[in-house]
Coordinates of C-alpha atoms in Angstrom, one line a residue:
M1 CA -4.6 -56.2 68.3
M2 CA -4.8 -60.0 68.1
A3 CA -1.4 -61.8 68.5
R4 CA -0.1 -65.3 68.1
V5 CA 1.6 -66.1 71.4
L6 CA 3.7 -69.0 72.6
I7 CA 3.8 -69.5 76.4
I8 CA 6.8 -71.4 77.7
D9 CA 6.5 -72.3 81.4
D10 CA 7.1 -75.6 83.2
E11 CA 4.1 -75.0 85.5
Q12 CA 0.9 -76.2 84.0
R13 CA -1.3 -74.0 86.2
V14 CA 0.7 -70.9 85.1
R15 CA 0.4 -71.8 81.4
S16 CA -3.3 -72.4 81.9
A17 CA -3.9 -69.1 83.7
V18 CA -1.9 -67.1 81.1
R19 CA -3.7 -68.9 78.3
Q20 CA -7.1 -68.0 79.7
M21 CA -6.1 -64.4 80.2
L22 CA -4.8 -64.1 76.6
K23 CA -7.7 -66.0 75.0
S24 CA -10.2 -63.8 76.7
G25 CA -8.4 -60.9 74.9
G26 CA -8.8 -62.7 71.5
H27 CA -5.2 -63.9 71.2
E28 CA -4.2 -67.2 69.6
V29 CA -2.2 -69.2 72.2
T30 CA 0.2 -72.2 72.0
E31 CA 2.0 -73.7 75.0
A32 CA 5.3 -75.5 75.7
S33 CA 6.6 -76.8 79.1
H34 CA 10.3 -75.9 78.6
G35 CA 12.5 -73.8 76.3
L36 CA 13.7 -76.6 74.1
M37 CA 10.2 -77.7 73.4
G38 CA 9.3 -74.1 72.6
M39 CA 12.2 -73.6 70.3
N40 CA 11.3 -76.9 68.5
M41 CA 7.8 -75.7 68.0
L42 CA 9.0 -72.4 66.5
K43 CA 10.7 -74.5 63.7
Q44 CA 7.1 -75.4 62.6
M45 CA 5.2 -72.2 63.3
S46 CA 5.7 -68.5 63.8
V47 CA 4.4 -66.3 66.6
D48 CA 4.4 -62.6 67.4
V49 CA 5.3 -62.9 71.1
V50 CA 7.0 -65.6 73.2
I51 CA 6.2 -65.4 76.9
T52 CA 8.9 -67.4 78.7
D53 CA 9.5 -68.3 82.3
I54 CA 13.1 -68.1 83.5
F55 CA 13.5 -71.1 85.8
M56 CA 12.6 -74.3 83.9
P57 CA 14.1 -77.8 83.5
V58 CA 15.7 -79.0 80.2
Q59 CA 16.3 -75.4 78.9
D60 CA 15.8 -72.3 81.0
G61 CA 14.4 -69.0 79.9
L62 CA 17.7 -67.2 79.7
Q63 CA 19.0 -69.7 77.2
T64 CA 15.7 -69.6 75.3
I65 CA 16.0 -65.8 75.1
R66 CA 19.5 -66.0 73.7
E67 CA 18.4 -68.5 71.1
L68 CA 15.4 -66.5 70.1
R69 CA 17.4 -63.4 69.6
K70 CA 19.6 -65.4 67.1
S71 CA 17.0 -67.5 65.3
H72 CA 13.9 -65.3 65.5
P73 CA 15.2 -61.7 65.9
K74 CA 11.8 -60.1 65.0
T75 CA 9.8 -62.2 67.6
K76 CA 9.0 -60.2 70.7
I77 CA 9.9 -61.7 74.1
L78 CA 8.1 -61.2 77.4
A79 CA 10.1 -62.8 80.3
I80 CA 8.2 -63.8 83.5
S81 CA 9.5 -65.1 86.8
G82 CA 8.3 -65.5 90.3
S83 CA 11.9 -65.5 91.5
E84 CA 13.1 -61.9 92.1
W85 CA 16.7 -62.8 92.8
S86 CA 18.9 -65.8 92.5
E87 CA 21.8 -65.8 94.9
T88 CA 23.8 -63.4 92.7
Y89 CA 21.6 -61.5 90.3
D90 CA 18.1 -60.3 89.4
V91 CA 17.0 -62.7 86.7
L92 CA 14.5 -60.4 85.1
H93 CA 17.0 -57.7 84.8
L94 CA 19.4 -60.2 83.1
A95 CA 16.5 -61.3 80.8
G96 CA 16.1 -57.7 79.7
K97 CA 19.9 -57.4 79.1
L98 CA 19.8 -60.6 76.9
G99 CA 17.0 -59.2 74.7
A100 CA 13.6 -59.6 76.4
H101 CA 11.3 -56.7 75.3
R102 CA 9.3 -56.7 78.5
V103 CA 9.5 -58.4 81.9
L104 CA 6.9 -59.2 84.5
R105 CA 7.2 -60.6 88.0
K106 CA 4.7 -63.3 89.0
P107 CA 2.0 -63.0 90.1
F108 CA 0.7 -60.4 87.7
T109 CA -2.8 -59.2 86.8
V110 CA -4.6 -59.5 83.5
A111 CA -4.2 -55.8 83.1
E112 CA -0.4 -56.0 83.6
L113 CA -0.2 -58.9 81.1
E114 CA -2.2 -57.1 78.5
T115 CA -0.2 -53.9 78.9
A116 CA 3.1 -55.8 78.6
L117 CA 1.8 -57.7 75.5
S118 CA 0.5 -54.4 73.9
Q119 CA 3.9 -52.8 74.5
C120 CA 5.6 -55.8 72.9
L121 CA 3.4 -55.5 69.8
D122 CA 3.7 -51.8 69.5
P123 CA 6.4 -51.1 66.8
A124 CA 7.0 -47.6 68.2
A125 CA 7.6 -48.9 71.8
P126 CA 11.3 -49.2 72.6
R127 CA 12.6 -52.2 74.4
Q128 CA 12.1 -52.0 78.2
Q129 CA 15.4 -50.8 79.8
A130 CA 17.0 -53.5 81.8

């Protein structure tokens, strides 16, 4: 199933790698370098899935997830992060609690990304338990 995907990540190399993975699967991909930019883009366009990093400047992924749940409740969210823990909590666990449908730890494979994306797009698939 082809999807319109917005990748929000401050690292250009990560956005580029994820874009290549998704485009090879036939998906339409747009990119933003931080959450505020991504949210502004969503005022002008709609997407099926937002893939957001957690730790970014300007607006982080957790704030972006909160805003997406309010302003675009039907948009699926895939949270990604290379940081397993901050000093006090597991950020991907928290992302799931805030409303991310799936989470992936960086680095991930093409197969893991495609599986997570497919699960986000499957209307019968429940949200991943945090």
